[in-house]
Structures are given as structure tokens and as C-alpha cells.
Amino acid sequence: AEMLGADKEEVAINRNATEALDTIIHGFPLKKGDEVVLSRYDYPRMMNAWKWREKRDGIILKWVDFDFPENDPKPIIDKYVSLFTSKTRLVHLTHMINWTGQVIPVKEIASEARKKGIKVLVDAAHTFAHLDYRISDWDIDYLGSSLHKWLCAPFGTGLLYVRKEEIKNIPAFFTQDP
């Protein structure tokens, strides 16, 4: 939590980034017609999870596409922001695209999303403990990461961050004994 710049109550240890992100993707409250903005460069398991929500719940996925590499962050920011509408409920950002190494300007996109009341989910599987950032500076709602990549933690350890105010809105992904 300290490394992230988060409160310890906002961080849970789980099995990996996929489990962390799936917890949000499958638990985030969306209804038919709500929109989610994401990228065609997001991790395939995450894209498929969103497609499942699209099929199950009738949400609308709005896809950002790029011509990478991109050295100027403005075109990246503009592509995401151009898809934000009054129906957009969440933007899914992959901090570093695993296929290309492109870093997405999370802080700036999150700032624009906040202005419109859009929640922000960050896939930090390839950046936590690798790049220097603190989520307290990003003003995001959710983040998932794997801990084995740059912290050299054992395989099967991941991290889920949920902003304190959002915890009540996300149901547990796994049930527990009563």
C-alpha cells in the first residue's frame, strides 16, 4: 500500500493481475446501454472479459485504436477522451501495453474522466514496482497488478486496489463462509 501511495484498507493481495481486474470487470455495476472505453491493445483476457459483460449485460464497448509507437501523449489522451459520452461509466487503461512497451498517460486520461464522473480502472501488470508512480497522484478508482514481475514475489501473487469510497460498490469475486 505504501509503495502504491494507497491506504492499506484499499489494497488486497490476490493471485494475479487477471484476478484483480476480473474482480472489477465482472463486479462493476453496469446496466444495458452503459458504455466502457477500452483499447484494442489491452490484455486479451481483459478484452474478452469485457466482451462477456457486453454479451451478458448489453453494455456498449467503445474501442480506442492506435498507431504505436507514439511519443506525444496528446494524441493518446485525445483518442480516449473523444469516446467519452454521458453514458460512459468506466474507462479501462492499460498503463503499459505488453505487446509494444507503450506507456499510456494514465494521470491525464484519468483527470479528463473525473471531470465527467467516469470511473477509472488501470491494468498495471507491467508497471507496478517497475515505473515510478503513486496512484494517489493519478486519482483513479481501481488498479490490478501482478507482484511477481518486478517485485520478484512468488508466482500466484497479485494486487487489487479499490479506492476506499468504491469498496462498497464491488461485490466479492469469491464467496466466503458465513
XYZ file of N, CA and C in Angstrom:
534
model
N 0.839 -1.193 0.000
C 0.000 0.000 0.000
C 0.879 1.251 0.000
N 1.932 1.207 0.781
C 2.820 2.368 0.838
C 3.483 2.621 -0.514
N 3.941 1.564 -1.161
C 4.561 1.717 -2.488
C 3.594 2.301 -3.503
N 2.325 1.938 -3.386
C 1.304 2.433 -4.308
C 0.890 3.863 -4.021
N 1.051 4.284 -2.783
C 0.505 5.566 -2.390
C -0.959 5.436 -2.034
N -1.312 4.296 -1.431
C -2.702 3.995 -1.084
C -2.809 3.684 0.399
N -4.026 3.729 0.886
C -4.325 3.303 2.250
C -4.316 1.783 2.282
N -3.851 1.185 3.364
C -3.777 -0.277 3.440
C -5.145 -0.922 3.322
N -6.208 -0.227 3.688
C -7.560 -0.774 3.552
C -8.020 -0.845 2.096
N -7.305 -0.176 1.211
C -7.685 -0.145 -0.198
C -6.981 -1.218 -1.027
N -6.108 -2.004 -0.413
C -5.292 -2.966 -1.146
C -5.575 -4.385 -0.666
N -5.756 -5.277 -1.626
C -5.936 -6.700 -1.320
C -4.905 -7.493 -2.110
N -4.365 -8.519 -1.495
C -3.456 -9.430 -2.180
C -4.302 -10.569 -2.736
N -4.082 -10.874 -3.996
C -4.812 -11.965 -4.647
C -3.835 -12.783 -5.478
N -4.339 -13.496 -6.503
C -3.467 -14.406 -7.255
C -2.708 -13.754 -8.403
N -3.262 -12.716 -9.025
C -2.570 -12.085 -10.159
C -3.371 -10.890 -10.662
N -2.815 -10.198 -11.646
C -3.496 -9.035 -12.223
C -4.819 -9.427 -12.864
N -4.870 -10.581 -13.513
C -6.108 -11.012 -14.160
C -7.229 -11.151 -13.139
N -6.954 -11.791 -12.011
C -7.979 -11.927 -10.986
C -8.405 -10.562 -10.447
N -7.446 -9.683 -10.226
C -7.765 -8.345 -9.728
C -8.664 -7.605 -10.713
N -8.274 -7.603 -11.976
C -9.048 -6.878 -12.983
C -10.400 -7.536 -13.227
N -10.440 -8.863 -13.226
C -11.720 -9.566 -13.377
C -12.678 -9.231 -12.241
N -12.155 -9.044 -11.042
C -12.996 -8.669 -9.906
C -13.753 -7.379 -10.220
N -13.071 -6.436 -10.818
C -13.717 -5.163 -11.159
C -14.576 -5.317 -12.409
N -14.034 -5.929 -13.439
C -14.785 -6.066 -14.691
C -16.116 -6.770 -14.463
N -16.116 -7.843 -13.709
C -17.350 -8.610 -13.505
C -18.208 -8.062 -12.371
N -17.632 -7.207 -11.517
C -18.383 -6.699 -10.384
C -18.828 -5.253 -10.496
N -18.237 -4.508 -11.422
C -18.581 -3.091 -11.547
C -20.037 -2.962 -11.978
N -20.819 -2.134 -11.277
C -22.238 -2.033 -11.592
C -22.492 -1.318 -12.926
N -22.960 -2.089 -13.896
C -23.297 -1.568 -15.220
C -24.659 -2.109 -15.629
N -25.372 -1.325 -16.402
C -26.656 -1.792 -16.920
C -26.682 -1.599 -18.432
N -27.662 -2.188 -19.059
C -27.798 -2.125 -20.512
C -27.688 -0.682 -20.988
N -26.838 -0.490 -21.998
C -26.641 0.831 -22.581
C -25.495 1.624 -21.991
N -24.997 1.219 -20.813
C -23.831 1.888 -20.239
C -22.615 1.614 -21.124
N -21.694 2.565 -21.146
C -20.512 2.445 -22.005
C -19.231 2.283 -21.191
N -18.324 1.490 -21.755
C -16.972 1.321 -21.220
C -16.010 1.619 -22.360
N -15.011 2.450 -22.096
C -13.988 2.776 -23.090
C -12.748 1.951 -22.769
N -12.232 1.275 -23.779
C -11.040 0.444 -23.623
C -10.267 0.431 -24.926
N -9.136 -0.235 -24.935
C -8.242 -0.218 -26.092
C -8.123 -1.585 -26.738
N -7.911 -1.580 -28.022
C -7.647 -2.824 -28.746
C -6.263 -3.390 -28.410
N -5.493 -2.649 -27.614
C -4.174 -3.100 -27.169
C -4.189 -3.594 -25.724
N -5.356 -3.628 -25.096
C -5.427 -4.160 -23.740
C -5.116 -5.648 -23.767
N -4.835 -6.188 -22.600
C -4.504 -7.607 -22.495
C -5.695 -8.447 -22.974
N -5.466 -9.451 -23.821
C -6.584 -10.215 -24.407
C -7.580 -10.781 -23.396
N -7.110 -11.279 -22.254
C -8.050 -11.808 -21.253
C -8.991 -10.728 -20.752
N -8.486 -9.509 -20.649
C -9.323 -8.401 -20.175
C -10.329 -8.003 -21.256
N -9.883 -7.947 -22.489
C -10.816 -7.630 -23.581
C -11.930 -8.666 -23.645
N -11.573 -9.935 -23.485
C -12.586 -10.998 -23.525
C -13.549 -10.909 -22.349
N -13.049 -10.524 -21.184
C -13.929 -10.348 -20.029
C -14.931 -9.224 -20.294
N -14.459 -8.138 -20.880
C -15.383 -7.049 -21.234
C -16.388 -7.480 -22.302
N -15.943 -8.256 -23.261
C -16.871 -8.751 -24.287
C -17.951 -9.628 -23.659
N -17.582 -10.368 -22.628
C -18.564 -11.199 -21.929
C -19.587 -10.306 -21.234
N -19.126 -9.227 -20.593
C -20.064 -8.282 -19.965
C -20.975 -7.655 -21.022
N -20.407 -7.379 -22.180
C -21.204 -6.821 -23.278
C -22.337 -7.783 -23.653
N -21.983 -9.042 -23.788
C -22.969 -10.062 -24.161
C -23.977 -10.286 -23.031
N -23.496 -10.391 -21.800
C -24.359 -10.684 -20.662
C -25.275 -9.523 -20.307
N -24.720 -8.304 -20.299
C -25.442 -7.172 -19.737
C -25.902 -6.131 -20.753
N -25.489 -6.281 -22.002
C -25.914 -5.306 -23.005
C -25.213 -3.964 -22.902
N -24.011 -3.968 -22.287
C -23.243 -2.723 -22.230
C -22.633 -2.462 -23.606
N -22.138 -1.256 -23.797
C -21.531 -0.872 -25.074
C -20.036 -0.667 -24.850
N -19.229 -1.375 -25.627
C -17.774 -1.219 -25.563
C -17.344 -0.263 -26.661
N -16.582 0.735 -26.283
C -16.062 1.719 -27.237
C -14.548 1.551 -27.277
N -14.040 1.224 -28.453
C -12.653 0.799 -28.612
C -11.759 1.924 -29.134
N -10.650 2.138 -28.436
C -9.600 3.047 -28.883
C -8.595 2.222 -29.671
N -8.114 2.763 -30.778
C -7.072 2.100 -31.553
C -5.933 3.099 -31.758
N -4.745 2.587 -31.947
C -3.563 3.441 -32.035
C -2.669 3.047 -33.199
N -1.768 3.962 -33.525
C -0.639 3.687 -34.400
C 0.597 3.900 -33.539
N 1.054 2.832 -32.880
C 2.207 2.935 -31.997
C 3.490 2.729 -32.775
N 4.637 3.242 -32.345
C 4.829 3.982 -31.104
C 4.346 5.428 -31.234
N 4.013 5.999 -30.097
C 3.558 7.386 -30.030
C 4.362 8.084 -28.955
N 5.146 9.073 -29.347
C 5.988 9.801 -28.390
C 5.267 10.962 -27.726
N 4.236 11.473 -28.362
C 3.475 12.593 -27.831
C 2.232 12.045 -27.128
N 2.053 12.322 -25.837
C 0.887 11.774 -25.133
C -0.449 12.368 -25.581
N -0.440 13.563 -26.163
C -1.699 14.223 -26.508
C -2.588 13.407 -27.438
N -2.079 12.816 -28.518
C -2.966 12.010 -29.368
C -3.576 10.810 -28.637
N -2.838 10.245 -27.699
C -3.361 9.118 -26.927
C -4.501 9.606 -26.029
N -4.248 10.690 -25.325
C -5.273 11.268 -24.456
C -6.512 11.615 -25.269
N -6.311 12.286 -26.383
C -7.433 12.727 -27.224
C -8.267 11.563 -27.732
N -7.626 10.448 -28.064
C -8.378 9.291 -28.569
C -9.307 8.726 -27.506
N -8.821 8.640 -26.286
C -9.686 8.157 -25.202
C -10.815 9.157 -24.936
N -10.449 10.402 -24.728
C -11.418 11.422 -24.338
C -12.492 11.618 -25.418
N -12.123 11.451 -26.672
C -13.104 11.635 -27.753
C -14.239 10.614 -27.685
N -14.028 9.509 -26.990
C -15.058 8.471 -26.875
C -15.915 8.616 -25.621
N -15.572 9.532 -24.734
C -16.352 9.739 -23.512
C -17.674 10.418 -23.861
N -18.766 9.850 -23.363
C -20.094 10.443 -23.526
C -20.800 10.458 -22.178
N -22.007 10.928 -22.177
C -22.792 10.941 -20.935
C -23.149 9.530 -20.483
N -22.979 8.538 -21.358
C -23.277 7.146 -20.998
C -22.036 6.371 -20.557
N -20.864 6.991 -20.667
C -19.624 6.313 -20.279
C -19.546 6.225 -18.763
N -19.392 5.004 -18.261
C -19.321 4.778 -16.815
C -17.912 4.464 -16.345
N -17.079 3.895 -17.242
C -15.744 3.462 -16.826
C -14.809 3.498 -18.019
N -13.553 3.843 -17.757
C -12.502 3.730 -18.758
C -11.464 2.752 -18.216
N -11.093 1.793 -19.054
C -10.100 0.765 -18.714
C -8.801 1.169 -19.397
N -7.756 1.407 -18.604
C -6.464 1.840 -19.140
C -5.393 0.806 -18.822
N -4.673 0.369 -19.826
C -3.515 -0.486 -19.613
C -2.302 0.428 -19.564
N -1.699 0.531 -18.389
C -0.625 1.506 -18.189
C 0.528 1.294 -19.170
N 0.973 0.055 -19.319
C 1.996 -0.248 -20.326
C 1.483 -1.385 -21.194
N 1.418 -1.131 -22.483
C 0.941 -2.139 -23.419
C 1.989 -3.252 -23.504
N 1.596 -4.470 -23.146
C 2.573 -5.561 -23.080
C 3.149 -5.914 -24.441
N 2.425 -5.672 -25.521
C 2.908 -6.045 -26.855
C 3.956 -5.079 -27.388
N 3.884 -3.808 -26.938
C 4.736 -2.783 -27.545
C 5.627 -2.035 -26.558
N 5.275 -2.048 -25.274
C 6.000 -1.263 -24.289
C 5.520 0.183 -24.212
N 4.524 0.534 -25.022
C 3.982 1.895 -24.994
C 3.366 2.189 -23.627
N 3.726 3.328 -23.057
C 3.163 3.748 -21.783
C 2.017 4.717 -22.058
N 0.886 4.437 -21.438
C -0.313 5.258 -21.607
C -0.326 6.338 -20.523
N -0.648 7.586 -20.861
C -0.662 8.674 -19.884
C -1.889 8.595 -18.963
N -1.807 7.725 -17.988
C -2.931 7.446 -17.086
C -3.399 8.704 -16.364
N -2.484 9.459 -15.798
C -2.861 10.623 -14.992
C -3.729 11.588 -15.791
N -3.335 11.871 -17.006
C -4.049 12.852 -17.820
C -5.417 12.332 -18.264
N -5.481 11.067 -18.651
C -6.769 10.487 -19.069
C -7.698 10.389 -17.870
N -7.162 9.971 -16.728
C -7.971 9.879 -15.515
C -8.520 11.249 -15.127
N -7.732 12.270 -15.276
C -8.174 13.627 -14.956
C -9.364 14.023 -15.829
N -9.287 13.729 -17.113
C -10.396 14.038 -18.026
C -11.628 13.195 -17.697
N -11.423 11.942 -17.340
C -12.543 11.068 -16.974
C -13.234 11.596 -15.721
N -12.462 11.993 -14.725
C -13.000 12.516 -13.474
C -13.930 13.697 -13.716
N -13.546 14.574 -14.658
C -14.355 15.756 -14.962
C -15.759 15.368 -15.418
N -15.891 14.163 -15.963
C -17.177 13.697 -16.482
C -17.820 12.636 -15.591
N -17.237 12.398 -14.418
C -17.798 11.420 -13.490
C -17.576 9.977 -13.911
N -16.570 9.749 -14.738
C -16.252 8.410 -15.247
C -15.238 7.753 -14.316
N -15.500 6.512 -13.921
C -14.584 5.751 -13.075
C -13.413 5.247 -13.919
N -12.268 5.016 -13.259
C -11.041 4.628 -13.955
C -10.478 3.336 -13.370
N -10.264 2.359 -14.249
C -9.637 1.075 -13.926
C -8.306 1.000 -14.644
N -7.229 0.690 -13.921
C -5.894 0.625 -14.518
C -5.325 -0.786 -14.402
N -4.867 -1.301 -15.527
C -4.105 -2.544 -15.586
C -2.639 -2.162 -15.459
N -2.071 -2.432 -14.302
C -0.668 -2.083 -14.041
C 0.201 -3.334 -13.933
N -0.182 -4.376 -14.649
C 0.546 -5.646 -14.568
C 2.013 -5.502 -14.944
N 2.307 -4.579 -15.845
C 3.680 -4.458 -16.325
C 4.396 -3.212 -15.805
N 3.779 -2.515 -14.835
C 4.434 -1.289 -14.367
C 4.611 -1.181 -12.869
N 3.786 -1.854 -12.062
C 3.938 -1.704 -10.618
C 5.313 -2.186 -10.185
N 6.029 -1.329 -9.476
C 7.393 -1.563 -8.994
C 8.421 -1.535 -10.121
N 7.996 -1.161 -11.323
C 8.910 -1.032 -12.464
C 9.040 0.441 -12.855
N 7.913 1.125 -12.957
C 7.914 2.559 -13.238
C 7.589 3.308 -11.949
N 8.072 4.527 -11.856
C 7.897 5.327 -10.656
C 6.584 6.105 -10.729
N 5.597 5.684 -9.942
C 4.329 6.402 -9.843
C 3.658 6.050 -8.528
N 2.715 6.880 -8.166
C 1.885 6.639 -6.988
C 0.451 6.871 -7.426
N -0.409 5.901 -7.144
C -1.786 6.044 -7.608
C -2.494 7.198 -6.924
N -1.990 7.632 -5.784
C -2.583 8.806 -5.142
C -2.434 10.040 -6.038
N -1.450 10.045 -6.928
C -1.276 11.150 -7.879
C -2.172 10.998 -9.110
N -2.660 9.800 -9.351
C -3.460 9.542 -10.558
C -4.949 9.813 -10.375
N -5.454 9.738 -9.156
C -6.882 9.933 -8.895
C -7.723 8.904 -9.654
N -7.372 7.623 -9.458
C -8.101 6.527 -10.103
C -8.940 5.778 -9.079
N -9.781 4.882 -9.565
C -10.681 4.140 -8.681
C -10.227 2.709 -8.424
N -9.633 2.072 -9.432
C -9.291 0.648 -9.349
C -7.971 0.397 -10.075
N -7.230 -0.603 -9.578
C -5.977 -1.000 -10.228
C -5.720 -2.463 -9.926
N -5.214 -3.167 -10.912
C -4.792 -4.546 -10.720
C -3.373 -4.719 -11.204
N -2.604 -5.560 -10.488
C -1.222 -5.817 -10.891
C -0.789 -7.205 -10.440
N 0.224 -7.696 -11.100
C 0.889 -8.921 -10.670
C 2.133 -8.511 -9.895
N 2.427 -9.234 -8.832
C 3.561 -8.862 -7.996
C 4.841 -9.604 -8.353
N 4.728 -10.660 -9.151
C 5.920 -11.451 -9.469
C 6.809 -10.800 -10.525
N 6.278 -9.873 -11.289
C 7.040 -9.362 -12.432
C 8.217 -8.490 -12.020
N 7.989 -7.508 -11.160
C 9.065 -6.581 -10.813
C 9.418 -6.591 -9.339
N 8.570 -7.181 -8.514
C 8.909 -7.309 -7.096
C 9.549 -8.658 -6.789
N 9.538 -9.532 -7.786
C 10.071 -10.883 -7.616
C 9.332 -11.649 -6.521
N 8.066 -11.330 -6.340
C 7.227 -12.083 -5.399
C 6.930 -13.444 -6.019
N 6.476 -14.387 -5.236
C 6.161 -15.707 -5.786
C 5.065 -15.626 -6.855
N 5.160 -16.504 -7.853
C 4.071 -16.614 -8.819
C 2.796 -16.897 -8.042
N 1.707 -16.343 -8.519
C 0.441 -16.545 -7.831
C 0.155 -15.480 -6.794
N 0.873 -14.343 -6.895
C 0.552 -13.219 -6.024
C 0.279 -11.993 -6.888
N -0.828 -11.370 -6.593
C -1.230 -10.169 -7.308
C -1.769 -9.151 -6.335
N -2.205 -8.041 -6.884
C -2.654 -6.939 -6.061
C -3.891 -6.308 -6.686
N -4.855 -5.997 -5.853
C -6.048 -5.262 -6.260
C -6.149 -4.012 -5.404
N -6.244 -2.859 -6.055
C -6.505 -1.597 -5.369
C -7.926 -1.181 -5.699
N -8.674 -0.804 -4.654
C -10.006 -0.231 -4.822
C -10.063 1.007 -3.937
N -10.341 2.155 -4.556
C -10.496 3.399 -3.794
C -11.496 3.151 -2.663
N -11.173 3.642 -1.483
C -11.967 3.367 -0.288
C -13.461 3.596 -0.515
N -13.818 4.689 -1.169
C -15.229 5.010 -1.395
C -15.915 4.031 -2.345
N -15.152 3.281 -3.102
C -15.702 2.351 -4.100
C -15.833 0.920 -3.580
N -15.232 0.609 -2.451
C -15.223 -0.772 -1.945
C -16.639 -1.322 -1.828
N -17.543 -0.522 -1.319
C -18.925 -0.979 -1.121
C -19.640 -1.291 -2.444
N -19.137 -0.778 -3.552
C -19.788 -0.963 -4.852
C -19.347 -2.213 -5.607
N -18.295 -2.875 -5.122
C -17.746 -4.038 -5.818
C -17.976 -5.289 -4.987
N -18.798 -6.220 -5.482
C -19.028 -7.449 -4.714
C -17.785 -8.347 -4.726
N -17.685 -9.177 -3.711
C -16.575 -10.137 -3.645
C -16.636 -11.062 -4.851
N -15.484 -11.330 -5.438
C -15.405 -12.213 -6.602
C -15.567 -13.668 -6.180
N -15.081 -13.986 -4.976
C -15.221 -15.322 -4.417
C -16.007 -15.215 -3.115
N -16.882 -16.167 -2.887
C -17.672 -16.154 -1.661
C -16.836 -16.697 -0.509
N -17.273 -16.371 0.688
C -16.587 -16.885 1.872
C -17.626 -17.545 2.778
N -17.148 -18.303 3.730
C -18.047 -18.960 4.666
C -18.797 -17.910 5.483
N -20.078 -18.210 5.814
C -20.851 -17.238 6.617
C -20.326 -17.138 8.039
